[in-house]
mmCIF file with all atom_site columns, C-alpha atoms in Angstrom:
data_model
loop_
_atom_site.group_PDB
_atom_site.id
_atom_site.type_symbol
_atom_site.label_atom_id
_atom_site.label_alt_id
_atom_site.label_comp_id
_atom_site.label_asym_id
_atom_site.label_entity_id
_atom_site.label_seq_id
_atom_site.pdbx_PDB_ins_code
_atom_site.Cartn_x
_atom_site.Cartn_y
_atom_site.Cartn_z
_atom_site.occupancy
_atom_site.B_iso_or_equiv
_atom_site.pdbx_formal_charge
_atom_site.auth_seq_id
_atom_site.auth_comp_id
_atom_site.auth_asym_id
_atom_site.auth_atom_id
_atom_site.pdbx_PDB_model_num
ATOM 1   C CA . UNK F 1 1   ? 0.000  0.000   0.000   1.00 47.00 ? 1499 UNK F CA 1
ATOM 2   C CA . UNK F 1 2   ? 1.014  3.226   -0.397  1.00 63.00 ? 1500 UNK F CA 1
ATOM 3   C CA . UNK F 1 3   ? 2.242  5.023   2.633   1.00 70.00 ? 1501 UNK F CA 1
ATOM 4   C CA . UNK F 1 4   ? 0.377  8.297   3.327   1.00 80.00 ? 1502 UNK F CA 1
ATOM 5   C CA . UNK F 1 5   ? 1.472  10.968  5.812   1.00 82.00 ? 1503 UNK F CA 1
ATOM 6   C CA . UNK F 1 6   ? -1.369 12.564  8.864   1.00 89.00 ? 1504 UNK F CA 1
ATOM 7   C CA . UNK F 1 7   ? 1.130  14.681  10.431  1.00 88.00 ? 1505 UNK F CA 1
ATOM 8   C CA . UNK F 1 8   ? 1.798  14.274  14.400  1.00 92.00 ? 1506 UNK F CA 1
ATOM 9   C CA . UNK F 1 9   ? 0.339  11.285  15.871  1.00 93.00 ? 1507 UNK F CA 1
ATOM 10  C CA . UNK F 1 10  ? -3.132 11.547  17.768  1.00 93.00 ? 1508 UNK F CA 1
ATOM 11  C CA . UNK F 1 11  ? -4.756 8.659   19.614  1.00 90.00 ? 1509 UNK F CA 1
ATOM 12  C CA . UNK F 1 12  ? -8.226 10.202  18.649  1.00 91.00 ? 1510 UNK F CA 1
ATOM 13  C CA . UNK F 1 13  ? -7.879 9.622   15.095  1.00 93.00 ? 1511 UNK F CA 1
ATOM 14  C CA . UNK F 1 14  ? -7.972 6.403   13.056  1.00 94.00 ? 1512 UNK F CA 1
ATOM 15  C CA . UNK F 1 15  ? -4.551 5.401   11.342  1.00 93.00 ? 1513 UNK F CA 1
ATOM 16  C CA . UNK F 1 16  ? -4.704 2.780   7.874   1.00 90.00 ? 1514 UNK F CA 1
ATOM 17  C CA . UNK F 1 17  ? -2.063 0.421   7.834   1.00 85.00 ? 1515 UNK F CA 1
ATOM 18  C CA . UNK F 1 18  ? 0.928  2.979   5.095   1.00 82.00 ? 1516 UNK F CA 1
ATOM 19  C CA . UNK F 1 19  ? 0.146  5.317   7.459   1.00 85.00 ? 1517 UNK F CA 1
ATOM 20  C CA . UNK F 1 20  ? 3.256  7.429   8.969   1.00 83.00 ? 1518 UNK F CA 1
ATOM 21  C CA . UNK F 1 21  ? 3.197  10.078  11.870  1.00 87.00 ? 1519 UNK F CA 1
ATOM 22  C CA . UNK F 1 22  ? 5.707  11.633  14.010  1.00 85.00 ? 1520 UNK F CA 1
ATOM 23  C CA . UNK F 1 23  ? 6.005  11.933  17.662  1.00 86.00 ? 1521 UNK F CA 1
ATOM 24  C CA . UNK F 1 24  ? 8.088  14.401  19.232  1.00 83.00 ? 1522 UNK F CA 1
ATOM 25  C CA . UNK F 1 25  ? 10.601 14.733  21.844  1.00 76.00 ? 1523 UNK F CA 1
ATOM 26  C CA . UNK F 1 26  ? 12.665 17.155  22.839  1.00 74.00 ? 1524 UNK F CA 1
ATOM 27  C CA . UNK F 1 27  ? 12.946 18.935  19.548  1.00 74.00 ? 1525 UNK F CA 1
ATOM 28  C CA . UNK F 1 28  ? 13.254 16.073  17.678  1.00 71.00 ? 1526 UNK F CA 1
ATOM 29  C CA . UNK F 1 29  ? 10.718 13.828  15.248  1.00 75.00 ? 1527 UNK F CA 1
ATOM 30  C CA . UNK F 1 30  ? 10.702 10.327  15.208  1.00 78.00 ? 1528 UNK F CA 1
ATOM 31  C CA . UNK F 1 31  ? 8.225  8.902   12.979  1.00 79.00 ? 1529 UNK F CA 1
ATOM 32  C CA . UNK F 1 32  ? 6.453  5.675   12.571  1.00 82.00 ? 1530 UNK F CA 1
ATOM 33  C CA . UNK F 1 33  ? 4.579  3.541   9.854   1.00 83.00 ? 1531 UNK F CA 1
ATOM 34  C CA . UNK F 1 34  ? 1.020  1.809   10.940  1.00 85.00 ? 1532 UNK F CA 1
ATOM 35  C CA . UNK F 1 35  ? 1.436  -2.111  10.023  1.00 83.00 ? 1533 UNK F CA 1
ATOM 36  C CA . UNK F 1 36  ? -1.945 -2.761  10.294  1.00 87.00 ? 1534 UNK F CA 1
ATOM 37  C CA . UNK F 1 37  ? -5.597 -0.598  10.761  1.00 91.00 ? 1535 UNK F CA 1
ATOM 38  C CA . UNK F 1 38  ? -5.246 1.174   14.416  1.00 92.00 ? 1536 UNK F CA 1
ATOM 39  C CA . UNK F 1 39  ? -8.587 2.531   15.793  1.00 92.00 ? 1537 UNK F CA 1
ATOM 40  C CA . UNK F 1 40  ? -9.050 5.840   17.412  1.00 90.00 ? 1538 UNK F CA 1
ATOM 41  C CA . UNK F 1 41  ? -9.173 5.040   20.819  1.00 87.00 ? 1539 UNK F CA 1
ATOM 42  C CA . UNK F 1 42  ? -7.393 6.663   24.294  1.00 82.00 ? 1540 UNK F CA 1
ATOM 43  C CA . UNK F 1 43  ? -5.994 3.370   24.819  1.00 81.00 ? 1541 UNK F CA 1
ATOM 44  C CA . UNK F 1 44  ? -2.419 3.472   25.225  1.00 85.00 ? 1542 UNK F CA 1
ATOM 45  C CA . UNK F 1 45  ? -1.566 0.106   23.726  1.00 88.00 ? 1543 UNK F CA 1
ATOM 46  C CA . UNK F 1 46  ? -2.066 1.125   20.278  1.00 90.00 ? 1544 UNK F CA 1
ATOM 47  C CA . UNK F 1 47  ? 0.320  4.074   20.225  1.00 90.00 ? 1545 UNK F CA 1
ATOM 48  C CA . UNK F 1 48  ? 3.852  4.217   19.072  1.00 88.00 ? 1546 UNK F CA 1
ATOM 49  C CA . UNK F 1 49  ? 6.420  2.915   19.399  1.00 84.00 ? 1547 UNK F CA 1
ATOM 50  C CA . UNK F 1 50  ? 4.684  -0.006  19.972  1.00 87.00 ? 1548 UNK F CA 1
ATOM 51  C CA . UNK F 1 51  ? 6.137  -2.280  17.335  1.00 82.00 ? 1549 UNK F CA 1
ATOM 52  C CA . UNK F 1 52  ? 2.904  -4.981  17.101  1.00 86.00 ? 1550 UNK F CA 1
ATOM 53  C CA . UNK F 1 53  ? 1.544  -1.609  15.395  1.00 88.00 ? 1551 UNK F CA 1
ATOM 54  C CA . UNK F 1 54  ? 4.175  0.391   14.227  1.00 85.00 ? 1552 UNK F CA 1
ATOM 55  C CA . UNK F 1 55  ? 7.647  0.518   12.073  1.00 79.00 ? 1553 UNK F CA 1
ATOM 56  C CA . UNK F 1 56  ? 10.015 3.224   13.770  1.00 76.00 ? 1554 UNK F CA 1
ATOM 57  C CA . UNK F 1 57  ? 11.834 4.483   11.347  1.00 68.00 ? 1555 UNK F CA 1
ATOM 58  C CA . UNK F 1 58  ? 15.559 4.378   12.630  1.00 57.00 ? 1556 UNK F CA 1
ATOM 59  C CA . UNK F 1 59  ? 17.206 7.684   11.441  1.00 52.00 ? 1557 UNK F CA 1
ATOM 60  C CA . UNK F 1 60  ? 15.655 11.200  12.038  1.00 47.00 ? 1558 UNK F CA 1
ATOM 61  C CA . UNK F 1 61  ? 16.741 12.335  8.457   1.00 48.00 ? 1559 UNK F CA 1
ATOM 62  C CA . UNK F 1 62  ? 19.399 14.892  9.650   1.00 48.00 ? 1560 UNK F CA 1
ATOM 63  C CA . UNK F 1 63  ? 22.734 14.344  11.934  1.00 46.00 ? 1561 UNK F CA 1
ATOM 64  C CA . UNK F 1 64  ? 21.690 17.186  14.451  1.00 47.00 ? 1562 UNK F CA 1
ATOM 65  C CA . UNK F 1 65  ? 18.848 15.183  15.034  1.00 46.00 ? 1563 UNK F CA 1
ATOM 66  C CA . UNK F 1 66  ? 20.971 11.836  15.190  1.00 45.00 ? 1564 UNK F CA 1
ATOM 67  C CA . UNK F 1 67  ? 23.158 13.563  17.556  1.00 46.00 ? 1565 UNK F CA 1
ATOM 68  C CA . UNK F 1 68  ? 20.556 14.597  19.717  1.00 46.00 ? 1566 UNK F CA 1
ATOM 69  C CA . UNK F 1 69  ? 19.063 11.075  20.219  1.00 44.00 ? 1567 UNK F CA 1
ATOM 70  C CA . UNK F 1 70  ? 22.087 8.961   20.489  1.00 42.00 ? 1568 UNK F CA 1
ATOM 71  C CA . UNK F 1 71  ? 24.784 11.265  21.541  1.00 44.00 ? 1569 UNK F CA 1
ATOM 72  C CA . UNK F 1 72  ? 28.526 11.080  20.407  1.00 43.00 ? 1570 UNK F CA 1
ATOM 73  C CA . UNK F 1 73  ? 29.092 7.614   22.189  1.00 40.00 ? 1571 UNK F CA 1
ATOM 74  C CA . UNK F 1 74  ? 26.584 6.293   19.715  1.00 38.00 ? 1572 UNK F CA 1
ATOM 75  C CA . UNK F 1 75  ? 28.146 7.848   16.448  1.00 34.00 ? 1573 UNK F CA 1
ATOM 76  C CA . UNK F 1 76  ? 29.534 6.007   13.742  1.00 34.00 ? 1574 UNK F CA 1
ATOM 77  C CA . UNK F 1 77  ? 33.218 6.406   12.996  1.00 34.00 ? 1575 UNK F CA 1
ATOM 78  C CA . UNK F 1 78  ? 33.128 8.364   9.462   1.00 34.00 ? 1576 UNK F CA 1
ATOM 79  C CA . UNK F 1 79  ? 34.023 5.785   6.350   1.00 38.00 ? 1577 UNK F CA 1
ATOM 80  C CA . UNK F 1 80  ? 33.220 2.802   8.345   1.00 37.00 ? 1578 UNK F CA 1
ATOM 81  C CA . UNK F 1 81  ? 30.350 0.845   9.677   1.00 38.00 ? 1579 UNK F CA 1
ATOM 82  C CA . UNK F 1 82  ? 29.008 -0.532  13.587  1.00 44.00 ? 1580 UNK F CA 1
ATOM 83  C CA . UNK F 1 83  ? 32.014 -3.274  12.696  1.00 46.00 ? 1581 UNK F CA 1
ATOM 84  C CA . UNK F 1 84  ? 34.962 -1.244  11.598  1.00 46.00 ? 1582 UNK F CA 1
ATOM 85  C CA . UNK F 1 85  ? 34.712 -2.724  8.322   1.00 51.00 ? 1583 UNK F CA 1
ATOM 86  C CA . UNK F 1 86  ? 34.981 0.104   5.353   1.00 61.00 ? 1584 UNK F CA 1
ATOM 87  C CA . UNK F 1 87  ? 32.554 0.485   2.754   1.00 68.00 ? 1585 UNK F CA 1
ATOM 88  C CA . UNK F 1 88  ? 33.828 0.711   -0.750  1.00 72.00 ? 1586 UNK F CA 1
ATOM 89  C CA . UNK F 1 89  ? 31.694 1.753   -3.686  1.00 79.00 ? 1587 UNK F CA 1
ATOM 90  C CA . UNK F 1 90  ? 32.346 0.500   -7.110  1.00 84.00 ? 1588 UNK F CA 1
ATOM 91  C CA . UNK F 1 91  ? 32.274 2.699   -9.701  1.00 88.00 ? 1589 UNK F CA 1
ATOM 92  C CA . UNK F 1 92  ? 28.643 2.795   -10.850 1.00 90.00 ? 1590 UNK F CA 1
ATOM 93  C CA . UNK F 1 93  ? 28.026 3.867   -7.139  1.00 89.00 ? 1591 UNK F CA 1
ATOM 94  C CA . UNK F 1 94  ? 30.357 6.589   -7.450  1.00 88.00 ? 1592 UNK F CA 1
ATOM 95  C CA . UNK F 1 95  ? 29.300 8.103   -10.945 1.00 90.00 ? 1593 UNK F CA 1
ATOM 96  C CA . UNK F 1 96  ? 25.986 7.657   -9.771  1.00 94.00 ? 1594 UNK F CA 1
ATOM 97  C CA . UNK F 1 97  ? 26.635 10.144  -6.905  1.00 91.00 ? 1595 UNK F CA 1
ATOM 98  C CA . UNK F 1 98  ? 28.614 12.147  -8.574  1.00 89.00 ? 1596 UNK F CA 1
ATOM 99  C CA . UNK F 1 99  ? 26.049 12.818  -11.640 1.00 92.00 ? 1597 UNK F CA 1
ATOM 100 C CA . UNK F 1 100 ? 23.694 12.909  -8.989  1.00 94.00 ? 1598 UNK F CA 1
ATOM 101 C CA . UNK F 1 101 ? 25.108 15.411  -7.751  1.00 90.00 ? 1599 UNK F CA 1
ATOM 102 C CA . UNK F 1 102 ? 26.082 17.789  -10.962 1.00 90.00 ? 1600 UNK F CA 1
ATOM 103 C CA . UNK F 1 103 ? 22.351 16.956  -11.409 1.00 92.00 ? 1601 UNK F CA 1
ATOM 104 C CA . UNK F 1 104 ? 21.058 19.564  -8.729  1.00 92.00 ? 1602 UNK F CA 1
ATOM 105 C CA . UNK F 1 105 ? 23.903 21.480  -8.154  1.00 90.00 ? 1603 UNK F CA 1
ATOM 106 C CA . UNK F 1 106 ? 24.022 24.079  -6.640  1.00 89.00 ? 1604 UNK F CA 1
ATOM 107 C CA . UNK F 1 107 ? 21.155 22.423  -4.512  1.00 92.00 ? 1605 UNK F CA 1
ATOM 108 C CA . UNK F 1 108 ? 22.515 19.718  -1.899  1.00 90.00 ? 1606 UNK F CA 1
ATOM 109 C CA . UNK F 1 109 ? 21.298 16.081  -2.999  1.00 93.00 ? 1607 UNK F CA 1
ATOM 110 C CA . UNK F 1 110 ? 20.825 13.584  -1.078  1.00 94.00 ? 1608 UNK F CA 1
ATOM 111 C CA . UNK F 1 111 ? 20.095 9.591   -1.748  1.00 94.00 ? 1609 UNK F CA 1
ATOM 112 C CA . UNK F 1 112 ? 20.699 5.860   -0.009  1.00 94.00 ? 1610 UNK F CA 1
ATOM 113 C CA . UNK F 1 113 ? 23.663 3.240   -0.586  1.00 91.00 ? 1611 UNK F CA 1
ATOM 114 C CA . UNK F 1 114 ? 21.349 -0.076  0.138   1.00 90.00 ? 1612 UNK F CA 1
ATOM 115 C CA . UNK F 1 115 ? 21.629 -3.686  0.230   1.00 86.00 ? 1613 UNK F CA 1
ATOM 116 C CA . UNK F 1 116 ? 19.410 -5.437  -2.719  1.00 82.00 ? 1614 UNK F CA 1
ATOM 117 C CA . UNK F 1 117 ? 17.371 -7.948  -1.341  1.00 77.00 ? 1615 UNK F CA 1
ATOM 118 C CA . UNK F 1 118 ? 17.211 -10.111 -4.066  1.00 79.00 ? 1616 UNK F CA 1
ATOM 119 C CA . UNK F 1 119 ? 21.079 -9.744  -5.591  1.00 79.00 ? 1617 UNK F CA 1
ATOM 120 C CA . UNK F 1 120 ? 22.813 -8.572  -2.223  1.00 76.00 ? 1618 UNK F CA 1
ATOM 121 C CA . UNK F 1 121 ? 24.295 -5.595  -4.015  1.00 83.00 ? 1619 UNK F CA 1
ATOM 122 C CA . UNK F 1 122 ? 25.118 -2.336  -3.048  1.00 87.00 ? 1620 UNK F CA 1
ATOM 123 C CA . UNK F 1 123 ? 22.952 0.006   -5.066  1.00 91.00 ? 1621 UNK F CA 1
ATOM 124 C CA . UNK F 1 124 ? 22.258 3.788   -4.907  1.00 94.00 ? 1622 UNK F CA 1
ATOM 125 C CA . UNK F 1 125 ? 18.861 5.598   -4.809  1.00 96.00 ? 1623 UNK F CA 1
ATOM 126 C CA . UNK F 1 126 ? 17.809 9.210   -5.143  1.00 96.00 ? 1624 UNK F CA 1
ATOM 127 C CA . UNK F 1 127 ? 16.132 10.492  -2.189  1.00 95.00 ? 1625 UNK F CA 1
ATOM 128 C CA . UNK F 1 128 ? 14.395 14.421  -2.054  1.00 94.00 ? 1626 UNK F CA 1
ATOM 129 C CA . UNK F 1 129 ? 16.450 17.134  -0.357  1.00 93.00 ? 1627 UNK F CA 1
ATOM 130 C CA . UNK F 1 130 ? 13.319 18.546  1.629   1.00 91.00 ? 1628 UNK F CA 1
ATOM 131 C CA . UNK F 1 131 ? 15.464 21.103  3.950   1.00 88.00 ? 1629 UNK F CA 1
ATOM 132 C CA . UNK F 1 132 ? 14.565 24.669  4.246   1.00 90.00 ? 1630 UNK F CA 1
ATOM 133 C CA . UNK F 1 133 ? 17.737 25.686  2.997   1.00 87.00 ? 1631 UNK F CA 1
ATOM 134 C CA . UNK F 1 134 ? 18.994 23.072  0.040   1.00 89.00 ? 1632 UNK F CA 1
ATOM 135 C CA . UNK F 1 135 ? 21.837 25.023  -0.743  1.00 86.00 ? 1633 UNK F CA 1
ATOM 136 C CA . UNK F 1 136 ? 23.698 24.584  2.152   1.00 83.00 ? 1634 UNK F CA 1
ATOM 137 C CA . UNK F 1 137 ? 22.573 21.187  4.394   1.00 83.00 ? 1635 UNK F CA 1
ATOM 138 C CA . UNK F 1 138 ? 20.272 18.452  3.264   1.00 86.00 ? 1636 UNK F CA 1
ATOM 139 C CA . UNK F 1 139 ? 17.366 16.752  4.914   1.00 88.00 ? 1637 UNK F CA 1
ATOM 140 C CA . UNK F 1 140 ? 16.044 13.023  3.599   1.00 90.00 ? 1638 UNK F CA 1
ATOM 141 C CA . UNK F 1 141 ? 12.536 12.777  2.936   1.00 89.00 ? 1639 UNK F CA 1
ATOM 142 C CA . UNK F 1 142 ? 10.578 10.367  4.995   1.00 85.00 ? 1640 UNK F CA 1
ATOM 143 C CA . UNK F 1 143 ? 8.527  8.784   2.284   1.00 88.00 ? 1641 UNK F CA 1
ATOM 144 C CA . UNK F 1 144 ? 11.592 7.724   0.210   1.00 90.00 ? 1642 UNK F CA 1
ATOM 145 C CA . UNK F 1 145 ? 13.093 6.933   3.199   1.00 90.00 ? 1643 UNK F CA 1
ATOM 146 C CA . UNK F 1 146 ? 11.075 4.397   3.770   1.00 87.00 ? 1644 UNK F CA 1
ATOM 147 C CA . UNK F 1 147 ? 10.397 3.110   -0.071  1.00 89.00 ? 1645 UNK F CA 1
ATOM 148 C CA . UNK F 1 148 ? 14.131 2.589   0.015   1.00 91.00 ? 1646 UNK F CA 1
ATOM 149 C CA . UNK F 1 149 ? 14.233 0.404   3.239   1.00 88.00 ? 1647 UNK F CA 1
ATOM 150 C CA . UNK F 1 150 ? 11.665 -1.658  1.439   1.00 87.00 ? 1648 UNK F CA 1
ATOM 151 C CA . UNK F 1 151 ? 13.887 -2.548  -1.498  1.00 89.00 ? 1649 UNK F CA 1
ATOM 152 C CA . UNK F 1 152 ? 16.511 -3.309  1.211   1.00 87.00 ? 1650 UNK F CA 1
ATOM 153 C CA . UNK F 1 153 ? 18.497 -3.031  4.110   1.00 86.00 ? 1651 UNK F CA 1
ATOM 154 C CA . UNK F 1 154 ? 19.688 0.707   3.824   1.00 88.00 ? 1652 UNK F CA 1
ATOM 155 C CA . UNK F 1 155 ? 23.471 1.252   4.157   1.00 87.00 ? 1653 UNK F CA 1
ATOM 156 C CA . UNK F 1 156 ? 24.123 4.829   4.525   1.00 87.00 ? 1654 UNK F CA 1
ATOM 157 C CA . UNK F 1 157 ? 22.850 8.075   3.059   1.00 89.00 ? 1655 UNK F CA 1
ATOM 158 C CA . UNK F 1 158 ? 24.827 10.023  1.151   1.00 90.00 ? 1656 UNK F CA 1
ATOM 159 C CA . UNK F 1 159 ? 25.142 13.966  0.000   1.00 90.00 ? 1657 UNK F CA 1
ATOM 160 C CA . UNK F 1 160 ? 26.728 16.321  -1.438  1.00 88.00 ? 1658 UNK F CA 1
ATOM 161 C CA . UNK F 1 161 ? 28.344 19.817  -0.573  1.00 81.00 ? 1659 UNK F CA 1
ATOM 162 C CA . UNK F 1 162 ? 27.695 22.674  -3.147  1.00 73.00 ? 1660 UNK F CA 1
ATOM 163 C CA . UNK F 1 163 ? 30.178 24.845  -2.237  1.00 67.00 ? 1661 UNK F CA 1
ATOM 164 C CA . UNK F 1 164 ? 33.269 22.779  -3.569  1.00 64.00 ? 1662 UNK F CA 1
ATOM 165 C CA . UNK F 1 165 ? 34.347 22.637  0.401   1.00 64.00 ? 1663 UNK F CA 1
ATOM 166 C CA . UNK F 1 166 ? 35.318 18.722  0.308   1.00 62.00 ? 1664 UNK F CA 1
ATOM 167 C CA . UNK F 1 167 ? 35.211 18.794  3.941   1.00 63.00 ? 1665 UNK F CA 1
ATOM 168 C CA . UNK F 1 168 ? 32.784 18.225  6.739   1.00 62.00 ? 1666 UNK F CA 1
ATOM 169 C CA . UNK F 1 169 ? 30.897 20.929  7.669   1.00 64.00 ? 1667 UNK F CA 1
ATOM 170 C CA . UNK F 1 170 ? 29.829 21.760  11.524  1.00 62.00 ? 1668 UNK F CA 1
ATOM 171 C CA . UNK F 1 171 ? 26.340 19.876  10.373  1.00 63.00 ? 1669 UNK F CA 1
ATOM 172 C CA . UNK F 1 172 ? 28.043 16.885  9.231   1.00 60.00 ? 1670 UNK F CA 1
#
């Protein structure tokens, strides 16, 4: 099914399972997908994150906001994974992101590195810059977010910097 969003999460309204809401806390959104039909009902059972009813998604779309939930002790060392083991792109990944990127220049893009279900391959995917302010961070939209996920298991997001500063910015 298609997954529609309804905005902040409400126990008085009715959610169809493709349904995605946010909740949040402290400044920061975390969002959920309905699995099934939830009812509109003050009953606490049915609301997020409770996963017999609800997907969380697991990133919330910018590093600030990664930051703020899981703090530098939970931070990925840049260029490798939760292992230590590097991840290196072949050359369609690379050309990919970097056409990608002369694509919407001098807009930030954006996209997903993800494990193909079926073939095991790395691939890439396009994903919408939907920050304020494209031409200088980048924020992942939650629908493709999640579209993504469901071709795979997502390896990292990627993006690009505009300004032809290679470095990482104070965002990063």
């Amino acid at each position: 099914s298609e997954l529609v969003f309804k905005g902040r999460y409400s126990s008085k309204a009715f959610y169809e399972s493709g349904d995605y809401i946010y909740m949040e806390k402290n400044g920061v959104r975390y969002y959920f997908v309905a699995k099934v039909d939830i009812p509109a009902t003050e009953n606490t059972e049915y609301s997020p994150p409770n996963p017999d009813f609800w997907i969380a998604d697991l990133c919330s779309k910018t590093l600030q906001g990664c930051r703020k939930r899981w703090g530098a002790q939970g931070s990925v060392i840049i260029g490798e994974s939760r292992t230590k083991r590097k991840m290196i792109l072949n050359k369609e990944n690379r050309e990919f992101i970097k056409n990608h990127a002369l694509e919407d220049t001098p807009k930030e893009c954006c996209g997903f590195l993800y494990s193909d279900e079926d073939t095991g391959l790395v691939k890439t995917k396009k994903a919408r810059n939907i920050a304020k302010e494209k031409n200088i961070s980048f924020s992942v939209d939650t629908l493709d977010y999640f579209k993504t996920s469901n071709l795979g298991q997502i390896k990292a997001i990627y993006h690009s910097h505009t300004n032809g500063n290679p470095d990482f910015s104070l965002k990063d």
